[in-house]
PDB file of C-alpha atoms and ligand atoms in Angstrom:
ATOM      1  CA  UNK A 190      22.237   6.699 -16.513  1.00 81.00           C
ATOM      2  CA  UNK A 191      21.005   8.511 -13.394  1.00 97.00           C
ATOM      3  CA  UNK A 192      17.466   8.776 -12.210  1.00 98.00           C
ATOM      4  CA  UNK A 193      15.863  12.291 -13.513  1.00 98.00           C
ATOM      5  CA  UNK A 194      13.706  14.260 -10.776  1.00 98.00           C
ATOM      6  CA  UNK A 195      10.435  15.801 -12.947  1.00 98.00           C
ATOM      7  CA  UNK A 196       8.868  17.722 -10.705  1.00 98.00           C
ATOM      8  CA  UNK A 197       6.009  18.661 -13.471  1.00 98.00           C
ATOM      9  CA  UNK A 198       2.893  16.630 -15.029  1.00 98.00           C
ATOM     10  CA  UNK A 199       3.780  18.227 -18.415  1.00 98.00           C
ATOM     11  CA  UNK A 200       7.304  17.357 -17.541  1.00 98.00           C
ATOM     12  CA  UNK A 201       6.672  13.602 -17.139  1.00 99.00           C
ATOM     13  CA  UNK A 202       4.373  13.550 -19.734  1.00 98.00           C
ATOM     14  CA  UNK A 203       6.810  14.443 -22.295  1.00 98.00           C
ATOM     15  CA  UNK A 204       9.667  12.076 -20.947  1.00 98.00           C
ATOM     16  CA  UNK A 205       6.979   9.196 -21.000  1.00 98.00           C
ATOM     17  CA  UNK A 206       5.506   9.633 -24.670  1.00 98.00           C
ATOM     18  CA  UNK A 207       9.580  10.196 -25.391  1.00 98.00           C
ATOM     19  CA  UNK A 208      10.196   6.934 -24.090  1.00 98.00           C
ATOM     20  CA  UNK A 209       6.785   5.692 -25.883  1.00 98.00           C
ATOM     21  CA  UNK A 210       7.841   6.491 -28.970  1.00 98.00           C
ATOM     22  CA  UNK A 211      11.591   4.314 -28.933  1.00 98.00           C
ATOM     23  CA  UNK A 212       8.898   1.727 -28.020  1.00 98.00           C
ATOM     24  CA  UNK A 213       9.671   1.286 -24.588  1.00 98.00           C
ATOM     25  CA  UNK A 214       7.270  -0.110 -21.833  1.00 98.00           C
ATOM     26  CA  UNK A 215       5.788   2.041 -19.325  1.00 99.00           C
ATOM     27  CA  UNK A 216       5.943   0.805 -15.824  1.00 99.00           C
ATOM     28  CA  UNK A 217       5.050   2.840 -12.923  1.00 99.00           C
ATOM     29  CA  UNK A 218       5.822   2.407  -9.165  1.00 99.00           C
ATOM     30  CA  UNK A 219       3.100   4.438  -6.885  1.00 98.00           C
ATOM     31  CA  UNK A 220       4.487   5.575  -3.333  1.00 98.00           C
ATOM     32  CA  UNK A 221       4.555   8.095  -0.448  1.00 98.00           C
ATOM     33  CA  UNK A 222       8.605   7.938  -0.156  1.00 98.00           C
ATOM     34  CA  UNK A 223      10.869   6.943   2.970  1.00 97.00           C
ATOM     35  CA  UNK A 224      11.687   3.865   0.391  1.00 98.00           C
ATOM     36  CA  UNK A 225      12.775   0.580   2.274  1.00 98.00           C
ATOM     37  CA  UNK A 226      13.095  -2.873   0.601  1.00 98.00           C
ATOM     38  CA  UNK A 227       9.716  -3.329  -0.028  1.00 98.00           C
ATOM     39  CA  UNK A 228       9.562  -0.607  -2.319  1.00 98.00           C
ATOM     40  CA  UNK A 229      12.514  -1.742  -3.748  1.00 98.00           C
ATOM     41  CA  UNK A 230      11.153  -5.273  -4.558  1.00 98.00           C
ATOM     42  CA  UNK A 231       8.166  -3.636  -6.862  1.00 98.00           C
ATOM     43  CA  UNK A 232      10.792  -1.456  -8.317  1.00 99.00           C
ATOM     44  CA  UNK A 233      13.140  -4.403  -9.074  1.00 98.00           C
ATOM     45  CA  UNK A 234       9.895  -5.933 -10.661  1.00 98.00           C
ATOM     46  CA  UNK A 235       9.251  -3.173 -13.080  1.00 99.00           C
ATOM     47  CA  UNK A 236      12.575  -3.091 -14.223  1.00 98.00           C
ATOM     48  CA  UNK A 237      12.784  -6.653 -15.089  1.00 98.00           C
ATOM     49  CA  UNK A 238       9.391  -6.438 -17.012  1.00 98.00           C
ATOM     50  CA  UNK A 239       9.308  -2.626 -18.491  1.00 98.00           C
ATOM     51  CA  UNK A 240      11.629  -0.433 -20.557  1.00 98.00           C
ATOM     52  CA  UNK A 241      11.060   2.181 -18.807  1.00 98.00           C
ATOM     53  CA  UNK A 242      10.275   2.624 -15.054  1.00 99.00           C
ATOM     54  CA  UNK A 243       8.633   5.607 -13.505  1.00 99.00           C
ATOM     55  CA  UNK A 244       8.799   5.521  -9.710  1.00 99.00           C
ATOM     56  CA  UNK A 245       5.898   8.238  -8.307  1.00 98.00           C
ATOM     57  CA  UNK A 246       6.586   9.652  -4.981  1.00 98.00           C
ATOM     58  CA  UNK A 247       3.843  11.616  -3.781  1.00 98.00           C
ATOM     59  CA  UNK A 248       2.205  12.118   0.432  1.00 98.00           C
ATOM     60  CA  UNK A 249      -1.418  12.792  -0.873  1.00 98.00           C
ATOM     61  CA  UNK A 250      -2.670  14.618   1.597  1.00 96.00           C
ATOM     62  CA  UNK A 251      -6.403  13.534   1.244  1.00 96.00           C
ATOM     63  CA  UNK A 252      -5.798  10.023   1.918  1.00 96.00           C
ATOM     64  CA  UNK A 253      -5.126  11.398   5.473  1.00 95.00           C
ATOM     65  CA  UNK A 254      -8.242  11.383   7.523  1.00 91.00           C
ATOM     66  CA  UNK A 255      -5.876  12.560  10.523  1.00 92.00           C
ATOM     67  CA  UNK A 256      -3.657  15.938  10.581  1.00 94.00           C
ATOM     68  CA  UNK A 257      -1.066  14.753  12.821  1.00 94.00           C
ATOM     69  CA  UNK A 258      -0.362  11.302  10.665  1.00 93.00           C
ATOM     70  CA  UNK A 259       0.373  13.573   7.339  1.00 96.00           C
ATOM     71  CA  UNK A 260       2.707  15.896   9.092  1.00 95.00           C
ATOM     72  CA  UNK A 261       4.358  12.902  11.080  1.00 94.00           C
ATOM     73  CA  UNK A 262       4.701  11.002   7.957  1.00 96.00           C
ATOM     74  CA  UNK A 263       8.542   9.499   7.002  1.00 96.00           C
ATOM     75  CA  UNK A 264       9.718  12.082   4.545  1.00 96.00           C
ATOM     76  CA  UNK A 265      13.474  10.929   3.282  1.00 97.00           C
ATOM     77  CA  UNK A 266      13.747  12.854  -0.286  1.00 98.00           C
ATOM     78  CA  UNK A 267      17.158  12.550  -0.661  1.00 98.00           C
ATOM     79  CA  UNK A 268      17.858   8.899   0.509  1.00 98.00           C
ATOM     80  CA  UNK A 269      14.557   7.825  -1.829  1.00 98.00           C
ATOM     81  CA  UNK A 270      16.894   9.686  -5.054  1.00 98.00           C
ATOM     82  CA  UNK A 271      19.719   7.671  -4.092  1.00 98.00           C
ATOM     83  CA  UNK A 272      17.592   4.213  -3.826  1.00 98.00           C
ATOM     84  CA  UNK A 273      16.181   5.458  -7.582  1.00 98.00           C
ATOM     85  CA  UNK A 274      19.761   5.723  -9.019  1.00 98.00           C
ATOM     86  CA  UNK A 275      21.132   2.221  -7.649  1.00 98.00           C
ATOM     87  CA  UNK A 276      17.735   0.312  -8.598  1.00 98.00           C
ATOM     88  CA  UNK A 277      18.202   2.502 -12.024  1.00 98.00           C
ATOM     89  CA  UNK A 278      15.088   4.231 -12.230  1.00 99.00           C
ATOM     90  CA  UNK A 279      14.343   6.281 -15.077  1.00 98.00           C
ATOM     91  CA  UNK A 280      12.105   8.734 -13.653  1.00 99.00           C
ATOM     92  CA  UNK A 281      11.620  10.040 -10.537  1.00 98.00           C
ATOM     93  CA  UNK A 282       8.045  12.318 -10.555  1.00 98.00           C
ATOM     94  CA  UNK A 283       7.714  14.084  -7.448  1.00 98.00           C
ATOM     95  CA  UNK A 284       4.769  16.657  -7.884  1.00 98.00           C
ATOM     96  CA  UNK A 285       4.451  19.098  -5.145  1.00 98.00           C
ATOM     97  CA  UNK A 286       0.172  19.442  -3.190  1.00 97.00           C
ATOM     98  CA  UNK A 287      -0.133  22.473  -5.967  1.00 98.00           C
ATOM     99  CA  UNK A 288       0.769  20.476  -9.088  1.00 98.00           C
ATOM    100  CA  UNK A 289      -1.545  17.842  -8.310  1.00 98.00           C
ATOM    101  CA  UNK A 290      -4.117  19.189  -6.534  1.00 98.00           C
ATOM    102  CA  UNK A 291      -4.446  23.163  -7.911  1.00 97.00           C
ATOM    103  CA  UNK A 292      -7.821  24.360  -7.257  1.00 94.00           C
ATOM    104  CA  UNK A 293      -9.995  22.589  -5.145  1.00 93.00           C
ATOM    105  CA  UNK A 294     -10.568  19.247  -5.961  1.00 94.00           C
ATOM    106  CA  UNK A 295     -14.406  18.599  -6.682  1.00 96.00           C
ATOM    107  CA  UNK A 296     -14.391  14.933  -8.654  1.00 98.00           C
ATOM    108  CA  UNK A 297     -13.192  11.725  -6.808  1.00 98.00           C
ATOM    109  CA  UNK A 298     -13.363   8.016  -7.248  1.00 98.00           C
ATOM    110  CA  UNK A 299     -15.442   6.168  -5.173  1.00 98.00           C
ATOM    111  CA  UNK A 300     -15.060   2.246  -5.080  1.00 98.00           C
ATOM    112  CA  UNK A 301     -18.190   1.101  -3.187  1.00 96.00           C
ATOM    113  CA  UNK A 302     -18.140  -2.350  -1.313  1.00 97.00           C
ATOM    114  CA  UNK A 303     -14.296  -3.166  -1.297  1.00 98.00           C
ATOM    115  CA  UNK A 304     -13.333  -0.008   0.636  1.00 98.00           C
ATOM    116  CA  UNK A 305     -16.008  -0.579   2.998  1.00 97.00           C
ATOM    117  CA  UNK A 306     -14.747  -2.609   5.767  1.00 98.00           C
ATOM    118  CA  UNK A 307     -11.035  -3.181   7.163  1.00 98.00           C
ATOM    119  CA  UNK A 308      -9.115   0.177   6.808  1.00 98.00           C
ATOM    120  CA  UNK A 309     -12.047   1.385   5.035  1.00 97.00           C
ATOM    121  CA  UNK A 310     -13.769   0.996   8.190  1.00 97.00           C
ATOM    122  CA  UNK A 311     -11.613   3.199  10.771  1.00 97.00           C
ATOM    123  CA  UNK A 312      -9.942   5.613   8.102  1.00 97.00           C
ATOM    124  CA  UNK A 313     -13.262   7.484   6.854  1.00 96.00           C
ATOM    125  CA  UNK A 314     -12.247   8.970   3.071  1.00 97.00           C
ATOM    126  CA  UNK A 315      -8.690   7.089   2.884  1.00 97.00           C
ATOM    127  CA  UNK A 316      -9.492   4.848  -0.301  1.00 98.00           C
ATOM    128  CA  UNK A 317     -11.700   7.496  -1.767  1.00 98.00           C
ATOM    129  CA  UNK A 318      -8.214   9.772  -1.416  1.00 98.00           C
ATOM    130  CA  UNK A 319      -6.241   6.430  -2.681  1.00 98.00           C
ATOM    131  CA  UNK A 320      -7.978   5.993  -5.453  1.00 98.00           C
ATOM    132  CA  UNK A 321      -8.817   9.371  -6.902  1.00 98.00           C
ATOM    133  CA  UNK A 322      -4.675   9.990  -6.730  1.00 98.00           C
ATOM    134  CA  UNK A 323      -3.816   6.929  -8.321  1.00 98.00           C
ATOM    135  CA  UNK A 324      -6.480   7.678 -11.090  1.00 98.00           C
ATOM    136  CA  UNK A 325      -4.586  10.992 -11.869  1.00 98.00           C
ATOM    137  CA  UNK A 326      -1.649   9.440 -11.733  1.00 98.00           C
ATOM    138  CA  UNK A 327      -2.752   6.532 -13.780  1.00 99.00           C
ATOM    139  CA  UNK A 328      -3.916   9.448 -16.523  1.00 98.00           C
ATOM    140  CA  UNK A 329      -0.396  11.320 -16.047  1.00 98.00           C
ATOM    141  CA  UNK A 330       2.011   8.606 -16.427  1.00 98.00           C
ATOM    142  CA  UNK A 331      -0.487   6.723 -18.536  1.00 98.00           C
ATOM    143  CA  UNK A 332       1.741   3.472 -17.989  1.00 98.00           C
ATOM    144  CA  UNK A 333       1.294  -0.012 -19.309  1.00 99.00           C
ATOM    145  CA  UNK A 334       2.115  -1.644 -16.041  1.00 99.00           C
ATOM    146  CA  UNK A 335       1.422  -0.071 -12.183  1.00 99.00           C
ATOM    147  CA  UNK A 336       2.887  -2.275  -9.430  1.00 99.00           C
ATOM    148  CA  UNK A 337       1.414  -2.201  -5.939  1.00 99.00           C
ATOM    149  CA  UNK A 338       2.562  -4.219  -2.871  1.00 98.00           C
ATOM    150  CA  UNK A 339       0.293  -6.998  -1.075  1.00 98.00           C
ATOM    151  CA  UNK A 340       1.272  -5.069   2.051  1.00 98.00           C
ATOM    152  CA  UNK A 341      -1.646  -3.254   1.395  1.00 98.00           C
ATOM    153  CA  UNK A 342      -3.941  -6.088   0.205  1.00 98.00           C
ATOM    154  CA  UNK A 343      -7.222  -3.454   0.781  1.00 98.00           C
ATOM    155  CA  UNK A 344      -5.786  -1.085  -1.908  1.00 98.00           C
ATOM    156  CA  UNK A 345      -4.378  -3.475  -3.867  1.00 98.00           C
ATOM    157  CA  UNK A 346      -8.307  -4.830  -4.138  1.00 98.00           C
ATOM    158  CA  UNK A 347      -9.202  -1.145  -4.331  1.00 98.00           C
ATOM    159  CA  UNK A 348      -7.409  -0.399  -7.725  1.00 98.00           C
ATOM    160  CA  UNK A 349      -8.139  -3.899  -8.946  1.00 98.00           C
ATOM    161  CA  UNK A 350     -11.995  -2.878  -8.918  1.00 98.00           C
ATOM    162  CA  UNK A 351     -11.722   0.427  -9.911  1.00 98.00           C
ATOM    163  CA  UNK A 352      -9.545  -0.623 -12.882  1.00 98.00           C
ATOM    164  CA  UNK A 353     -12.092  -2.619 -13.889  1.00 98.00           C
ATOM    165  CA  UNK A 354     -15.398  -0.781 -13.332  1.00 98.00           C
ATOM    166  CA  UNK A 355     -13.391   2.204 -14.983  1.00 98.00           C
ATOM    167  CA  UNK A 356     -11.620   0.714 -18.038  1.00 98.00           C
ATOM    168  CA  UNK A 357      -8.572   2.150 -17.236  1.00 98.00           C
ATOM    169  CA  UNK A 358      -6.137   0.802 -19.607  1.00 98.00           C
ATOM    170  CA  UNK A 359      -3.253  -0.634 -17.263  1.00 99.00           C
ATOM    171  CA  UNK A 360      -1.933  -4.088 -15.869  1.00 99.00           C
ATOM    172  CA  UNK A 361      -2.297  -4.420 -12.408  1.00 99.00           C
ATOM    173  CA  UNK A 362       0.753  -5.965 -10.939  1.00 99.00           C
ATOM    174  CA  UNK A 363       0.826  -7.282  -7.653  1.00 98.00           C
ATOM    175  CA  UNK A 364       4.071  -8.066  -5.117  1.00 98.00           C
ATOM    176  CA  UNK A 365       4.565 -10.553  -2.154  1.00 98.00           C
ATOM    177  CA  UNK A 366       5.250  -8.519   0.736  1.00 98.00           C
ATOM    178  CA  UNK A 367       8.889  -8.460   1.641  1.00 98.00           C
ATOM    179  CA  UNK A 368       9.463  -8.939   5.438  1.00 98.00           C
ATOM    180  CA  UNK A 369      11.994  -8.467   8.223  1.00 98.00           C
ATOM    181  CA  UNK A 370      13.617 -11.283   9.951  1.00 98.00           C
ATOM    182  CA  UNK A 371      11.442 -11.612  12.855  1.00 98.00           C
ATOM    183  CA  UNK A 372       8.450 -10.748  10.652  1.00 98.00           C
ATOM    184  CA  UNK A 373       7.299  -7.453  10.864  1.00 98.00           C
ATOM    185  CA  UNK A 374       5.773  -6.580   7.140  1.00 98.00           C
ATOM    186  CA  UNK A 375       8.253  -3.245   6.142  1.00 98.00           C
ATOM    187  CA  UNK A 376       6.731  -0.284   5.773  1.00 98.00           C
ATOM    188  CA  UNK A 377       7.675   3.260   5.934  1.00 96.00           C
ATOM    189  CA  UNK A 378       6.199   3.946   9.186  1.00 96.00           C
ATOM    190  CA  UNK A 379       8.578   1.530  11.408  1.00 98.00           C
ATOM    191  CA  UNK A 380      10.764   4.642  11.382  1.00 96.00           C
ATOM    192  CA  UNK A 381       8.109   5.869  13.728  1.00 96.00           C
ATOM    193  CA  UNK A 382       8.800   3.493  16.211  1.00 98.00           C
ATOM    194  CA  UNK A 383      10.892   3.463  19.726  1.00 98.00           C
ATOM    195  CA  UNK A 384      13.295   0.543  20.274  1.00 98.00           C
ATOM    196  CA  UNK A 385      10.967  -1.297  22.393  1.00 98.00           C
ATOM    197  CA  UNK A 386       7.707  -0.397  20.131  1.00 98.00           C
ATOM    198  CA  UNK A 387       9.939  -2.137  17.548  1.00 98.00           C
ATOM    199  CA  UNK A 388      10.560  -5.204  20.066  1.00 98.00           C
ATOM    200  CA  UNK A 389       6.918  -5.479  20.387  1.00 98.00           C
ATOM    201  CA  UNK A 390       5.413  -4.686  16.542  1.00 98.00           C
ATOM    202  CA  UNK A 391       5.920  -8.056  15.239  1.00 98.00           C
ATOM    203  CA  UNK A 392       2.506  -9.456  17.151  1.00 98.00           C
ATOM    204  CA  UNK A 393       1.043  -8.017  14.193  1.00 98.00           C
ATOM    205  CA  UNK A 394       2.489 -11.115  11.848  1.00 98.00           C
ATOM    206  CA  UNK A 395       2.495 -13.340  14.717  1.00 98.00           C
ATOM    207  CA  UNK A 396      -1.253 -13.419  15.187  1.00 98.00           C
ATOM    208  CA  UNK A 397      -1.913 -13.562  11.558  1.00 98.00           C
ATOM    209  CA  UNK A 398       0.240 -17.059  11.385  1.00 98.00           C
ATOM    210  CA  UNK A 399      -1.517 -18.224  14.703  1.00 98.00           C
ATOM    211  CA  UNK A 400      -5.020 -17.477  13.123  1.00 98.00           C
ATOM    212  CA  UNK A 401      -4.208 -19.250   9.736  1.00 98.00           C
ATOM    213  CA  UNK A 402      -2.263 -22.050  11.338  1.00 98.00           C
ATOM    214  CA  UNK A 403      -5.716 -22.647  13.186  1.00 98.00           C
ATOM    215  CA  UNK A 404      -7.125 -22.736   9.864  1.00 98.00           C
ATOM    216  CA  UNK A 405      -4.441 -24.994   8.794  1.00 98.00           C
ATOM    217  CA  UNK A 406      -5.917 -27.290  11.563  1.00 98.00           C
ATOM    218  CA  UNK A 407      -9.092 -26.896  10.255  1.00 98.00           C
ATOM    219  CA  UNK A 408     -11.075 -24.135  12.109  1.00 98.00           C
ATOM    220  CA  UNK A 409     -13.596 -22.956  10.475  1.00 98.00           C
ATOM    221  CA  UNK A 410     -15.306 -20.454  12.952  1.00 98.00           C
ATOM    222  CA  UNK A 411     -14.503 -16.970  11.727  1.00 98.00           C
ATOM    223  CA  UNK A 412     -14.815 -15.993  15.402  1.00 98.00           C
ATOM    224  CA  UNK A 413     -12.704 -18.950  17.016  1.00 98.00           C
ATOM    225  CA  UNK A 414      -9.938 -17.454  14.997  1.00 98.00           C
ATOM    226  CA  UNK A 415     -10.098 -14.040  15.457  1.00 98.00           C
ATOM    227  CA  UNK A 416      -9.862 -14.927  18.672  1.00 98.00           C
ATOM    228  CA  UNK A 417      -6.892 -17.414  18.709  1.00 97.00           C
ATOM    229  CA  UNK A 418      -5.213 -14.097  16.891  1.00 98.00           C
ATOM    230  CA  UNK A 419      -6.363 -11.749  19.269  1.00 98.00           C
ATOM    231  CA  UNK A 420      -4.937 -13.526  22.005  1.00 97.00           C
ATOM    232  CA  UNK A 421      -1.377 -12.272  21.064  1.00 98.00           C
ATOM    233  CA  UNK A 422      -2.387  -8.770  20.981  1.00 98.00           C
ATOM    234  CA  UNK A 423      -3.401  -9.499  25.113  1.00 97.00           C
ATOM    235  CA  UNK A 424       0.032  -9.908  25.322  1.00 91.00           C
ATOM    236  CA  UNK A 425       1.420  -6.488  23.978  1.00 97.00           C
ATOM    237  CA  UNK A 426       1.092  -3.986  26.156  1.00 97.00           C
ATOM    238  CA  UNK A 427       2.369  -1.651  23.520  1.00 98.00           C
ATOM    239  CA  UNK A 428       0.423  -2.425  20.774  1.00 98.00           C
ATOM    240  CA  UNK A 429      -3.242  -0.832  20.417  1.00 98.00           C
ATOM    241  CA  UNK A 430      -5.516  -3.713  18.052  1.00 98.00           C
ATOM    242  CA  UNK A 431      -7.675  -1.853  16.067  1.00 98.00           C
ATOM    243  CA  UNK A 432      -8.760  -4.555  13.626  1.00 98.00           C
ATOM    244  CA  UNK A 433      -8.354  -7.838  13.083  1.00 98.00           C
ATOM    245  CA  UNK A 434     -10.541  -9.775  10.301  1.00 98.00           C
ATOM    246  CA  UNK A 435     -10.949 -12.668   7.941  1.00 98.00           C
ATOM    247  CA  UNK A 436     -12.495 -11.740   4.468  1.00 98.00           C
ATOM    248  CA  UNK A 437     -12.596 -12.643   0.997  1.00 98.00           C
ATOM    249  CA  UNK A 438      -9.915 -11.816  -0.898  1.00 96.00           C
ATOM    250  CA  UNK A 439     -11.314 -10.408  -4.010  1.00 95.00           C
ATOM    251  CA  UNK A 440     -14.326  -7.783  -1.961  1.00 97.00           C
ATOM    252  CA  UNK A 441     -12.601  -7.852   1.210  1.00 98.00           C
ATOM    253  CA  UNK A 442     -16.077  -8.466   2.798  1.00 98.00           C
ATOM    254  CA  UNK A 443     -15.595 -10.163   5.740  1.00 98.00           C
ATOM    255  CA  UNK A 444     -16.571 -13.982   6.050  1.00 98.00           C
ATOM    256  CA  UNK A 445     -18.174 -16.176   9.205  1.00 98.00           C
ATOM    257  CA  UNK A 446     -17.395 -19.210   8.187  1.00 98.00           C
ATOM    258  CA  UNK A 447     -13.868 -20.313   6.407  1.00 98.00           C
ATOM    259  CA  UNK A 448     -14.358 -22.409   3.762  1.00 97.00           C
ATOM    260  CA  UNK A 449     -12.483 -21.248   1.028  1.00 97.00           C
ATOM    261  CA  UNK A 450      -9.413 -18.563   0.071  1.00 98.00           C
ATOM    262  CA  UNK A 451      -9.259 -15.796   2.854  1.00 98.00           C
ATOM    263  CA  UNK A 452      -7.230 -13.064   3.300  1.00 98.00           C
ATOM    264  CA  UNK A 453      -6.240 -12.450   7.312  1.00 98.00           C
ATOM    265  CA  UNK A 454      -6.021  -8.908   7.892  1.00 98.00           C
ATOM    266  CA  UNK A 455      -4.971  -6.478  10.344  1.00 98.00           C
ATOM    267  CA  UNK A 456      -4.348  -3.151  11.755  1.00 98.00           C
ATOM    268  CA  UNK A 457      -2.803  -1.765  15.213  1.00 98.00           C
ATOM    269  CA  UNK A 458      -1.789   1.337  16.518  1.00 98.00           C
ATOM    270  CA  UNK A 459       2.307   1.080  17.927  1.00 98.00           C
ATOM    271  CA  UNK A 460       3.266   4.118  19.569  1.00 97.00           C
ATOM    272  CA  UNK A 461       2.467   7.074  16.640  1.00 94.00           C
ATOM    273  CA  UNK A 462       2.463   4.268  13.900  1.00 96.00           C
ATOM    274  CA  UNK A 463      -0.668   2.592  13.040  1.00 97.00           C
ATOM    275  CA  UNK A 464       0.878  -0.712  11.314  1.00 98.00           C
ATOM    276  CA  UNK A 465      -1.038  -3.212   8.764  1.00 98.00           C
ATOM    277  CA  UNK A 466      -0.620  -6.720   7.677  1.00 99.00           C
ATOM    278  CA  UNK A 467      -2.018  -9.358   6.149  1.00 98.00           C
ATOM    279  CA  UNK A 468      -1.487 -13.082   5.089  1.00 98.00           C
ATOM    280  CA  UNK A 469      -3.983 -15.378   2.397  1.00 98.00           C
ATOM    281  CA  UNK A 470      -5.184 -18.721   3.957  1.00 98.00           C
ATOM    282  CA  UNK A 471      -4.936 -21.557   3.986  1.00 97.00           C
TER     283      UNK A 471
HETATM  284  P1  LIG B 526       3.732   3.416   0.364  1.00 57.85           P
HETATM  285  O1  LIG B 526       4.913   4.258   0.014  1.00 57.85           O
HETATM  286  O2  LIG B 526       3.738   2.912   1.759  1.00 57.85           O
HETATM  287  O3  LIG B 526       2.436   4.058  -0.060  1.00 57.85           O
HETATM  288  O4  LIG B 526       3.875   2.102  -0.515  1.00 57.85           O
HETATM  289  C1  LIG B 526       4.062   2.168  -1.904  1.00 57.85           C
HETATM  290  C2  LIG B 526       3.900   0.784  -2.479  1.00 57.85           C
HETATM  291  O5  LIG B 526       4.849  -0.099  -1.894  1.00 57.85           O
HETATM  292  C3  LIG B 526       2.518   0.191  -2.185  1.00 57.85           C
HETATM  293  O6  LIG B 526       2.058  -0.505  -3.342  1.00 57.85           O
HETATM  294  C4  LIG B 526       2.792  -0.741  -1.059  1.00 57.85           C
HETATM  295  O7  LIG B 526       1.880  -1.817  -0.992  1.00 57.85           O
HETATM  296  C5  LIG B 526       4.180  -1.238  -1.390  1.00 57.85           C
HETATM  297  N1  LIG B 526       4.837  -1.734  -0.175  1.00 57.85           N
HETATM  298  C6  LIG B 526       4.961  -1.095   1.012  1.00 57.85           C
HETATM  299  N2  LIG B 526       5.551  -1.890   1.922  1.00 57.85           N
HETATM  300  C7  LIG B 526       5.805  -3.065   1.299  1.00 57.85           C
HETATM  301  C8  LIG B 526       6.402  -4.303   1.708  1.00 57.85           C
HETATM  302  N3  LIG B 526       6.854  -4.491   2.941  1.00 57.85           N
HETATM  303  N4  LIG B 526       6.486  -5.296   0.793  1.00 57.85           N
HETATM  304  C9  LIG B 526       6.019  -5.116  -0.471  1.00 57.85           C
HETATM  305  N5  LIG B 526       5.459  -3.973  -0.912  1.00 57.85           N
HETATM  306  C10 LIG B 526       5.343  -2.964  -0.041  1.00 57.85           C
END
């Protein structure tokens, strides 16, 4: 059976509680579109666990704190359909800025502490915008299971929290971040990158596993191994750092001294893409 497009929240409503009622699980897949591998990985996980799979594809335009990134942002409709049909998607719900967001929006979820630092830090508003659409999407699809990618470890954090504070009745499902050969974490926005920006993008994943092998060695000193990491970003011409920190991975808050779980995480501008990544240590 081919993937159906439902363009509507009543639409996918009514599919969903169809599905509901043959007793079928409800997993959903959250994402912006321009689907690559990673994307594909989370779907491939919610169609071995769920009955029925609803992928969302949605660029919410208030987790944009800059113009120019939301219009420059991958859009790749048709391709996505066609990765929906061959990973046998169920639904496809593709809501349009009016169906989600029809008057003006006054009510948003704030998640305190874990969105403070990090992203949170440099992208004023993002997980506020992050977390108030996958809250209405949460209460559209109203799915058993929502699968997010470690790729974005912050948000992952994000929804963990506000699942919790909120009693939102879903299973949080996370995924290992699915990589190219020479490293670089996928992500939509590599398709926003020139040959040599591309040569030059996998620093990002090389200073993460210089700073945990130094933790490996046993380097405690949060700052020692920021800077072992930020050493690689000296030699990148291309590559803008913007961040690059060691924090705990359940607040994300970040840590001086290493003596325990950490998540390594960090962000740099390539060209017009600002990339993430991040690695647990040890
Ligand atoms: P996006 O479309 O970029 O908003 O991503 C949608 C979902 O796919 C998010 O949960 C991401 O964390 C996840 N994702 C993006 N890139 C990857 C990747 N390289 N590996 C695993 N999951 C990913």
């Amino acid at each position: 059976m081919s993937t159906v497009v439902v363009e509507t929240i009543s639409g996918i409503r009514e599919k969903v509680a169809g599905a509901r009622r043959e007793g079928r699980t409800i997993g959903v897949v959250p994402t912006m579109g321009a689907l690559h591998a990673g994307h594909v990985r989370l779907i491939e996980r919610a169609r071995a666990e769920c009955g029925c799979v609803v992928v969302t594809l949605f660029v919410n335009p208030t987790q944009f704190n800059r113009a120019e990134d939301f219009a420059n942002y991958p859009r790749t409709v048709e391709d996505d359909l066609a990765v929906c049909n061959e990973q046998e998607v169920d639904y496809l719900f593709m809501p349009s800025a009016e169906e989600m967001y029809p008057g003006p929006q006054r009510s948003f979820v704030e998640v305190g502490e874990v969105s403070e630092h990090l992203c949170g830090k440099f992208r004023p508003g993002h997980f506020r915008g992050v977390a108030t659409v996958v809250l209405k999407l949460f209460n559209i699809v109203q799915p058993d299971r929502a699968y997010f990618g470690e790729k974005d470890a912050q948000q992952l954090a994000v929804i963990r929290r506000m699942v919790r504070d909120l009693d939102v009745p879903v299973e949080i499902v996370g995924v290992e971040t699915v990589r190219e050969s020479d490293g670089l974490a996928l992500s939509s926005r590599n398709q926003l990158l020139s040959a040599s920006e591309r040569q030059a993008a996998p620093v990002l994943c090389r200073a993460l596993n210089a700073a945990r092998d130094s933790i490996r060695r046993g380097e405690t000193d949060s700052q020692a191994i920021r800077e072992r990491a930020i050493r690689e970003f000296d030699n990148e011409p291309l590559v803008r750092l913007e961040y690059f920190e060691i924090v705990d991975p359940g607040e994300m808050q970040p840590v001086t001294t290493v003596n325990g779980p950490v998540r390594l995480a960090t962000a740099a501008w390539v060209g017009k893409a600002r990339l993430i990544d991040n690695l647990e240590a040890p």
